[in-house]
Amino acid sequence: MTVVDEVRRTIERLREEVCALHAHLTRYDLVVWTAGNVSARVPGEDALVIKPSGVAYDDLTPASLVVTDLHGRLLEGDLFPSSDTAAHAYVYRHRPDVGGIVHTHSTYATAWAARGEPIPCALTMIADEFGGEIPVGPFALIGDDAIGRGIVETLARSRSRAVLMRNHGVFAVGATATEAVKAAVMCEDVARTVHISRQVGEPTLIAAEDVDRLYERYQNVYGQDPRERDHR
Ligand SMILES: [Zn+2]
């Protein structure tokens, strides 16, 4: 098999994977209409696979996804790439460890973003998955590198895999697109729980040393076997 054939097969596999992952966004009520998107890096290549712009979730197929380079320029596909492609591309260029990115306006997490308030680390699940509070990134308009830069700079100061972009929504990253989607699902779940907890009192925070212990254990011990990680 030539290198070109191998890249082609990888892209076909990522088209299937990223298409299937978009179904999780609707399954977990993280998106409405055509908002939201998932992308995956093509490993070792200057390329990513992402949702096309303005296509309904029910109409997404592996073939309808588009491939761009890591500057958002179209390489493959009949449709325009998602309007968030520049932000995804910026993150891939500056975070070689990131293999997948998800963007949603999921309701509860975005309600925290609307207040510009980080989600405090008041649940073991937040410590496990995010290693501390889920931080807020800057307000940034679409159109240049501002969103991507805001994501990268905010995540650089945190262990979190998710960032609440102020007045906008959630960007979540992972080593794979599946991990990024998991972080986006968990982010919405904890945003909702802490929000509900807040209705009748002030949630208590987990002590910093316990956060560290939970995070280390979850990321390393559970991390040895991803199946176990998903069964807890
Ligand atoms: Zn958005």
PDB file of C-alpha atoms and ligand atoms in Angstrom:
ATOM      1  CA  MET A   1       0.000   0.000   0.000  1.00  0.00           C
ATOM      2  CA  THR A   2       1.464   3.399  -0.942  1.00  0.00           C
ATOM      3  CA  VAL A   3       1.622   6.321   1.453  1.00  0.00           C
ATOM      4  CA  VAL A   4      -1.055   8.073  -0.601  1.00  0.00           C
ATOM      5  CA  ASP A   5      -3.354   5.038  -0.304  1.00  0.00           C
ATOM      6  CA  GLU A   6      -2.768   4.970   3.422  1.00  0.00           C
ATOM      7  CA  VAL A   7      -3.664   8.652   3.835  1.00  0.00           C
ATOM      8  CA  ARG A   8      -6.748   8.093   1.687  1.00  0.00           C
ATOM      9  CA  ARG A   9      -7.877   5.226   3.902  1.00  0.00           C
ATOM     10  CA  THR A  10      -7.251   7.298   7.023  1.00  0.00           C
ATOM     11  CA  ILE A  11      -9.366  10.138   5.619  1.00  0.00           C
ATOM     12  CA  GLU A  12     -12.188   7.710   4.741  1.00  0.00           C
ATOM     13  CA  ARG A  13     -12.075   6.288   8.273  1.00  0.00           C
ATOM     14  CA  LEU A  14     -12.105   9.793   9.802  1.00  0.00           C
ATOM     15  CA  ARG A  15     -15.060  10.792   7.602  1.00  0.00           C
ATOM     16  CA  GLU A  16     -17.021   7.840   9.044  1.00  0.00           C
ATOM     17  CA  GLU A  17     -15.910   8.565  12.605  1.00  0.00           C
ATOM     18  CA  VAL A  18     -16.575  12.317  12.515  1.00  0.00           C
ATOM     19  CA  CYS A  19     -19.967  11.792  10.830  1.00  0.00           C
ATOM     20  CA  ALA A  20     -20.976   9.280  13.534  1.00  0.00           C
ATOM     21  CA  LEU A  21     -19.764  11.624  16.290  1.00  0.00           C
ATOM     22  CA  HIS A  22     -22.051  14.411  15.053  1.00  0.00           C
ATOM     23  CA  ALA A  23     -24.965  12.118  15.956  1.00  0.00           C
ATOM     24  CA  HIS A  24     -23.848  12.335  19.608  1.00  0.00           C
ATOM     25  CA  LEU A  25     -24.316  16.107  19.531  1.00  0.00           C
ATOM     26  CA  THR A  26     -28.008  15.677  18.736  1.00  0.00           C
ATOM     27  CA  ARG A  27     -28.391  12.561  20.944  1.00  0.00           C
ATOM     28  CA  TYR A  28     -27.173  14.485  23.987  1.00  0.00           C
ATOM     29  CA  ASP A  29     -29.073  17.679  23.067  1.00  0.00           C
ATOM     30  CA  LEU A  30     -25.934  19.747  22.669  1.00  0.00           C
ATOM     31  CA  VAL A  31     -26.989  21.496  19.435  1.00  0.00           C
ATOM     32  CA  VAL A  32     -29.974  22.962  17.578  1.00  0.00           C
ATOM     33  CA  TRP A  33     -30.552  23.480  13.849  1.00  0.00           C
ATOM     34  CA  THR A  34     -27.132  23.413  12.112  1.00  0.00           C
ATOM     35  CA  ALA A  35     -25.088  24.914  14.976  1.00  0.00           C
ATOM     36  CA  GLY A  36     -22.113  23.001  16.327  1.00  0.00           C
ATOM     37  CA  ASN A  37     -19.398  20.970  14.667  1.00  0.00           C
ATOM     38  CA  VAL A  38     -16.831  18.223  15.155  1.00  0.00           C
ATOM     39  CA  SER A  39     -13.460  17.930  13.439  1.00  0.00           C
ATOM     40  CA  ALA A  40     -10.552  15.497  13.443  1.00  0.00           C
ATOM     41  CA  ARG A  41      -6.926  16.015  12.491  1.00  0.00           C
ATOM     42  CA  VAL A  42      -5.575  13.763   9.754  1.00  0.00           C
ATOM     43  CA  PRO A  43      -2.536  12.404  11.664  1.00  0.00           C
ATOM     44  CA  GLY A  44       0.791  13.401  10.175  1.00  0.00           C
ATOM     45  CA  GLU A  45      -0.829  15.512   7.464  1.00  0.00           C
ATOM     46  CA  ASP A  46      -1.557  19.217   7.014  1.00  0.00           C
ATOM     47  CA  ALA A  47      -5.269  18.364   6.951  1.00  0.00           C
ATOM     48  CA  LEU A  48      -8.453  18.077   8.977  1.00  0.00           C
ATOM     49  CA  VAL A  49     -11.927  16.605   8.430  1.00  0.00           C
ATOM     50  CA  ILE A  50     -14.863  18.832   9.462  1.00  0.00           C
ATOM     51  CA  LYS A  51     -18.607  19.339   9.065  1.00  0.00           C
ATOM     52  CA  PRO A  52     -19.714  21.374   6.076  1.00  0.00           C
ATOM     53  CA  SER A  53     -21.382  24.723   6.734  1.00  0.00           C
ATOM     54  CA  GLY A  54     -25.158  24.916   7.101  1.00  0.00           C
ATOM     55  CA  VAL A  55     -26.011  21.240   6.588  1.00  0.00           C
ATOM     56  CA  ALA A  56     -28.768  19.722   8.775  1.00  0.00           C
ATOM     57  CA  TYR A  57     -27.598  16.973  11.125  1.00  0.00           C
ATOM     58  CA  ASP A  58     -29.990  14.452   9.561  1.00  0.00           C
ATOM     59  CA  ASP A  59     -28.441  15.098   6.148  1.00  0.00           C
ATOM     60  CA  LEU A  60     -24.805  14.606   7.193  1.00  0.00           C
ATOM     61  CA  THR A  61     -23.051  11.686   5.538  1.00  0.00           C
ATOM     62  CA  PRO A  62     -19.368  10.690   5.579  1.00  0.00           C
ATOM     63  CA  ALA A  63     -19.123  11.885   1.956  1.00  0.00           C
ATOM     64  CA  SER A  64     -20.625  15.295   2.777  1.00  0.00           C
ATOM     65  CA  LEU A  65     -17.852  16.127   5.261  1.00  0.00           C
ATOM     66  CA  VAL A  66     -15.064  18.316   3.938  1.00  0.00           C
ATOM     67  CA  VAL A  67     -11.287  18.171   4.194  1.00  0.00           C
ATOM     68  CA  THR A  68      -9.266  21.371   4.580  1.00  0.00           C
ATOM     69  CA  ASP A  69      -5.643  22.141   5.284  1.00  0.00           C
ATOM     70  CA  LEU A  70      -4.598  23.482   8.694  1.00  0.00           C
ATOM     71  CA  HIS A  71      -5.289  27.016   7.453  1.00  0.00           C
ATOM     72  CA  GLY A  72      -8.891  26.168   6.602  1.00  0.00           C
ATOM     73  CA  ARG A  73      -8.383  26.008   2.829  1.00  0.00           C
ATOM     74  CA  LEU A  74     -10.622  23.466   1.125  1.00  0.00           C
ATOM     75  CA  LEU A  75      -8.819  20.342  -0.087  1.00  0.00           C
ATOM     76  CA  GLU A  76     -11.734  17.989  -0.684  1.00  0.00           C
ATOM     77  CA  GLY A  77     -15.498  18.314  -0.720  1.00  0.00           C
ATOM     78  CA  ASP A  78     -18.404  19.829  -2.612  1.00  0.00           C
ATOM     79  CA  LEU A  79     -19.578  22.084   0.198  1.00  0.00           C
ATOM     80  CA  PHE A  80     -18.111  25.019   2.119  1.00  0.00           C
ATOM     81  CA  PRO A  81     -16.421  24.024   5.377  1.00  0.00           C
ATOM     82  CA  SER A  82     -17.992  25.034   8.708  1.00  0.00           C
ATOM     83  CA  SER A  83     -17.650  28.742   9.482  1.00  0.00           C
ATOM     84  CA  ASP A  84     -15.686  27.675  12.592  1.00  0.00           C
ATOM     85  CA  THR A  85     -12.992  25.924  10.543  1.00  0.00           C
ATOM     86  CA  ALA A  86     -10.456  28.738  11.087  1.00  0.00           C
ATOM     87  CA  ALA A  87     -10.766  28.288  14.872  1.00  0.00           C
ATOM     88  CA  HIS A  88     -10.316  24.498  14.616  1.00  0.00           C
ATOM     89  CA  ALA A  89      -7.338  24.929  12.259  1.00  0.00           C
ATOM     90  CA  TYR A  90      -5.679  27.439  14.592  1.00  0.00           C
ATOM     91  CA  VAL A  91      -5.971  25.014  17.516  1.00  0.00           C
ATOM     92  CA  TYR A  92      -4.483  22.127  15.474  1.00  0.00           C
ATOM     93  CA  ARG A  93      -1.571  24.334  14.376  1.00  0.00           C
ATOM     94  CA  HIS A  94      -0.749  25.358  17.939  1.00  0.00           C
ATOM     95  CA  ARG A  95      -1.595  22.158  19.833  1.00  0.00           C
ATOM     96  CA  PRO A  96       0.133  19.150  18.243  1.00  0.00           C
ATOM     97  CA  ASP A  97      -1.356  16.948  20.994  1.00  0.00           C
ATOM     98  CA  VAL A  98      -4.918  17.736  19.875  1.00  0.00           C
ATOM     99  CA  GLY A  99      -6.461  15.273  17.411  1.00  0.00           C
ATOM    100  CA  GLY A 100     -10.126  16.281  17.691  1.00  0.00           C
ATOM    101  CA  ILE A 101     -12.191  19.400  18.412  1.00  0.00           C
ATOM    102  CA  VAL A 102     -15.888  19.965  19.122  1.00  0.00           C
ATOM    103  CA  HIS A 103     -17.870  23.177  19.243  1.00  0.00           C
ATOM    104  CA  THR A 104     -21.387  23.506  20.672  1.00  0.00           C
ATOM    105  CA  HIS A 105     -23.701  26.115  22.148  1.00  0.00           C
ATOM    106  CA  SER A 106     -25.048  23.541  24.622  1.00  0.00           C
ATOM    107  CA  THR A 107     -27.569  25.279  26.873  1.00  0.00           C
ATOM    108  CA  TYR A 108     -26.261  25.016  30.420  1.00  0.00           C
ATOM    109  CA  ALA A 109     -22.566  25.428  29.592  1.00  0.00           C
ATOM    110  CA  THR A 110     -23.378  28.399  27.373  1.00  0.00           C
ATOM    111  CA  ALA A 111     -25.438  29.947  30.178  1.00  0.00           C
ATOM    112  CA  TRP A 112     -22.193  29.984  32.219  1.00  0.00           C
ATOM    113  CA  ALA A 113     -20.413  31.504  29.188  1.00  0.00           C
ATOM    114  CA  ALA A 114     -23.095  34.198  28.980  1.00  0.00           C
ATOM    115  CA  ARG A 115     -22.225  35.239  32.545  1.00  0.00           C
ATOM    116  CA  GLY A 116     -18.494  34.856  31.840  1.00  0.00           C
ATOM    117  CA  GLU A 117     -18.284  32.551  34.837  1.00  0.00           C
ATOM    118  CA  PRO A 118     -16.093  29.425  35.040  1.00  0.00           C
ATOM    119  CA  ILE A 119     -17.817  26.219  36.192  1.00  0.00           C
ATOM    120  CA  PRO A 120     -16.363  25.634  39.654  1.00  0.00           C
ATOM    121  CA  CYS A 121     -14.830  22.302  40.557  1.00  0.00           C
ATOM    122  CA  ALA A 122     -17.628  21.180  42.866  1.00  0.00           C
ATOM    123  CA  LEU A 123     -18.039  17.608  41.551  1.00  0.00           C
ATOM    124  CA  THR A 124     -15.621  14.693  41.375  1.00  0.00           C
ATOM    125  CA  MET A 125     -16.571  14.352  37.721  1.00  0.00           C
ATOM    126  CA  ILE A 126     -15.230  17.866  37.056  1.00  0.00           C
ATOM    127  CA  ALA A 127     -11.966  17.024  38.842  1.00  0.00           C
ATOM    128  CA  ASP A 128     -11.694  13.701  36.945  1.00  0.00           C
ATOM    129  CA  GLU A 129     -12.377  14.977  33.486  1.00  0.00           C
ATOM    130  CA  PHE A 130     -11.226  18.608  33.621  1.00  0.00           C
ATOM    131  CA  GLY A 131      -8.686  18.715  36.460  1.00  0.00           C
ATOM    132  CA  GLY A 132     -10.238  21.864  37.962  1.00  0.00           C
ATOM    133  CA  GLU A 133     -12.765  24.512  37.046  1.00  0.00           C
ATOM    134  CA  ILE A 134     -13.823  24.777  33.417  1.00  0.00           C
ATOM    135  CA  PRO A 135     -12.338  28.126  32.376  1.00  0.00           C
ATOM    136  CA  VAL A 136     -13.799  31.048  30.459  1.00  0.00           C
ATOM    137  CA  GLY A 137     -12.098  32.275  27.289  1.00  0.00           C
ATOM    138  CA  PRO A 138     -12.298  35.794  25.846  1.00  0.00           C
ATOM    139  CA  PHE A 139     -15.121  37.287  23.834  1.00  0.00           C
ATOM    140  CA  ALA A 140     -14.035  36.912  20.205  1.00  0.00           C
ATOM    141  CA  LEU A 141     -15.696  37.548  16.872  1.00  0.00           C
ATOM    142  CA  ILE A 142     -15.635  35.042  14.045  1.00  0.00           C
ATOM    143  CA  GLY A 143     -13.564  35.997  11.004  1.00  0.00           C
ATOM    144  CA  ASP A 144      -9.894  35.911  12.016  1.00  0.00           C
ATOM    145  CA  ASP A 145      -7.708  33.989  14.468  1.00  0.00           C
ATOM    146  CA  ALA A 146      -9.310  35.535  17.575  1.00  0.00           C
ATOM    147  CA  ILE A 147     -11.431  32.526  18.549  1.00  0.00           C
ATOM    148  CA  GLY A 148      -8.642  30.002  17.967  1.00  0.00           C
ATOM    149  CA  ARG A 149      -6.144  32.143  19.862  1.00  0.00           C
ATOM    150  CA  GLY A 150      -8.591  32.577  22.742  1.00  0.00           C
ATOM    151  CA  ILE A 151      -9.084  28.802  22.981  1.00  0.00           C
ATOM    152  CA  VAL A 152      -5.353  28.005  22.879  1.00  0.00           C
ATOM    153  CA  GLU A 153      -4.379  30.721  25.373  1.00  0.00           C
ATOM    154  CA  THR A 154      -7.121  29.792  27.839  1.00  0.00           C
ATOM    155  CA  LEU A 155      -6.435  26.058  27.710  1.00  0.00           C
ATOM    156  CA  ALA A 156      -2.693  26.705  28.156  1.00  0.00           C
ATOM    157  CA  ARG A 157      -3.436  28.046  31.655  1.00  0.00           C
ATOM    158  CA  SER A 158      -5.590  25.064  32.638  1.00  0.00           C
ATOM    159  CA  ARG A 159      -5.781  21.265  32.642  1.00  0.00           C
ATOM    160  CA  SER A 160      -9.288  21.481  31.239  1.00  0.00           C
ATOM    161  CA  ARG A 161     -10.172  19.956  27.889  1.00  0.00           C
ATOM    162  CA  ALA A 162     -13.069  22.399  27.530  1.00  0.00           C
ATOM    163  CA  VAL A 163     -13.299  26.172  27.448  1.00  0.00           C
ATOM    164  CA  LEU A 164     -16.397  28.373  27.726  1.00  0.00           C
ATOM    165  CA  MET A 165     -15.893  31.097  25.150  1.00  0.00           C
ATOM    166  CA  ARG A 166     -17.478  34.212  26.630  1.00  0.00           C
ATOM    167  CA  ASN A 167     -20.982  35.060  25.327  1.00  0.00           C
ATOM    168  CA  HIS A 168     -20.640  32.213  22.816  1.00  0.00           C
ATOM    169  CA  GLY A 169     -20.313  28.551  23.721  1.00  0.00           C
ATOM    170  CA  VAL A 170     -18.104  25.543  24.320  1.00  0.00           C
ATOM    171  CA  PHE A 171     -14.970  24.369  22.542  1.00  0.00           C
ATOM    172  CA  ALA A 172     -13.661  20.987  23.696  1.00  0.00           C
ATOM    173  CA  VAL A 173     -10.473  19.255  22.579  1.00  0.00           C
ATOM    174  CA  GLY A 174      -9.053  15.756  22.884  1.00  0.00           C
ATOM    175  CA  ALA A 175      -6.347  13.456  21.621  1.00  0.00           C
ATOM    176  CA  THR A 176      -9.085  12.069  19.367  1.00  0.00           C
ATOM    177  CA  ALA A 177     -12.401  13.452  18.128  1.00  0.00           C
ATOM    178  CA  THR A 178     -14.180  10.892  20.340  1.00  0.00           C
ATOM    179  CA  GLU A 179     -12.380  12.219  23.426  1.00  0.00           C
ATOM    180  CA  ALA A 180     -13.298  15.769  22.472  1.00  0.00           C
ATOM    181  CA  VAL A 181     -16.975  14.824  22.090  1.00  0.00           C
ATOM    182  CA  LYS A 182     -16.872  13.080  25.462  1.00  0.00           C
ATOM    183  CA  ALA A 183     -15.485  16.284  27.024  1.00  0.00           C
ATOM    184  CA  ALA A 184     -18.267  18.343  25.392  1.00  0.00           C
ATOM    185  CA  VAL A 185     -20.940  15.932  26.700  1.00  0.00           C
ATOM    186  CA  MET A 186     -19.426  15.922  30.207  1.00  0.00           C
ATOM    187  CA  CYS A 187     -19.067  19.718  30.155  1.00  0.00           C
ATOM    188  CA  GLU A 188     -22.791  20.159  29.520  1.00  0.00           C
ATOM    189  CA  ASP A 189     -23.692  17.550  32.149  1.00  0.00           C
ATOM    190  CA  VAL A 190     -21.640  19.182  34.924  1.00  0.00           C
ATOM    191  CA  ALA A 191     -22.743  22.688  33.848  1.00  0.00           C
ATOM    192  CA  ARG A 192     -26.329  21.536  34.387  1.00  0.00           C
ATOM    193  CA  THR A 193     -25.704  19.813  37.725  1.00  0.00           C
ATOM    194  CA  VAL A 194     -23.765  22.723  39.233  1.00  0.00           C
ATOM    195  CA  HIS A 195     -26.385  25.145  37.909  1.00  0.00           C
ATOM    196  CA  ILE A 196     -29.168  23.141  39.593  1.00  0.00           C
ATOM    197  CA  SER A 197     -27.175  22.859  42.806  1.00  0.00           C
ATOM    198  CA  ARG A 198     -26.821  26.627  42.805  1.00  0.00           C
ATOM    199  CA  GLN A 199     -30.560  27.174  42.796  1.00  0.00           C
ATOM    200  CA  VAL A 200     -30.832  26.298  46.486  1.00  0.00           C
ATOM    201  CA  GLY A 201     -27.383  27.143  47.821  1.00  0.00           C
ATOM    202  CA  GLU A 202     -23.734  27.574  47.072  1.00  0.00           C
ATOM    203  CA  PRO A 203     -21.985  24.407  45.840  1.00  0.00           C
ATOM    204  CA  THR A 204     -18.944  23.516  47.950  1.00  0.00           C
ATOM    205  CA  LEU A 205     -15.604  23.236  46.186  1.00  0.00           C
ATOM    206  CA  ILE A 206     -13.358  20.167  46.256  1.00  0.00           C
ATOM    207  CA  ALA A 207     -10.016  20.895  47.980  1.00  0.00           C
ATOM    208  CA  ALA A 208      -7.157  21.488  45.513  1.00  0.00           C
ATOM    209  CA  GLU A 209      -5.147  18.463  46.687  1.00  0.00           C
ATOM    210  CA  ASP A 210      -8.173  16.207  46.252  1.00  0.00           C
ATOM    211  CA  VAL A 211      -8.750  17.635  42.771  1.00  0.00           C
ATOM    212  CA  ASP A 212      -5.140  16.728  41.931  1.00  0.00           C
ATOM    213  CA  ARG A 213      -5.570  13.208  43.294  1.00  0.00           C
ATOM    214  CA  LEU A 214      -8.826  12.625  41.423  1.00  0.00           C
ATOM    215  CA  TYR A 215      -7.402  13.993  38.178  1.00  0.00           C
ATOM    216  CA  GLU A 216      -4.177  11.971  38.391  1.00  0.00           C
ATOM    217  CA  ARG A 217      -6.064   8.783  39.143  1.00  0.00           C
ATOM    218  CA  TYR A 218      -8.661   9.241  36.434  1.00  0.00           C
ATOM    219  CA  GLN A 219      -6.221  10.311  33.752  1.00  0.00           C
ATOM    220  CA  ASN A 220      -3.513   7.762  34.571  1.00  0.00           C
ATOM    221  CA  VAL A 221      -4.977   4.748  36.330  1.00  0.00           C
ATOM    222  CA  TYR A 222      -8.258   4.658  34.423  1.00  0.00           C
ATOM    223  CA  GLY A 223      -6.384   5.989  31.430  1.00  0.00           C
ATOM    224  CA  GLN A 224      -4.491   2.697  31.055  1.00  0.00           C
ATOM    225  CA  ASP A 225      -7.606   1.154  29.651  1.00  0.00           C
ATOM    226  CA  PRO A 226     -10.040   3.439  27.805  1.00  0.00           C
ATOM    227  CA  ARG A 227     -12.814   0.821  28.083  1.00  0.00           C
ATOM    228  CA  GLU A 228     -12.608   0.898  31.860  1.00  0.00           C
ATOM    229  CA  ARG A 229     -12.612   4.679  31.743  1.00  0.00           C
ATOM    230  CA  ASP A 230     -15.960   4.601  29.970  1.00  0.00           C
ATOM    231  CA  HIS A 231     -17.485   2.063  32.342  1.00  0.00           C
ATOM    232  CA  ARG A 232     -17.103   3.997  35.540  1.00  0.00           C
TER     233      ARG A 232
HETATM  234 ZN    ZN B   1     -20.521  28.985  17.790  1.00  0.00          ZN
END
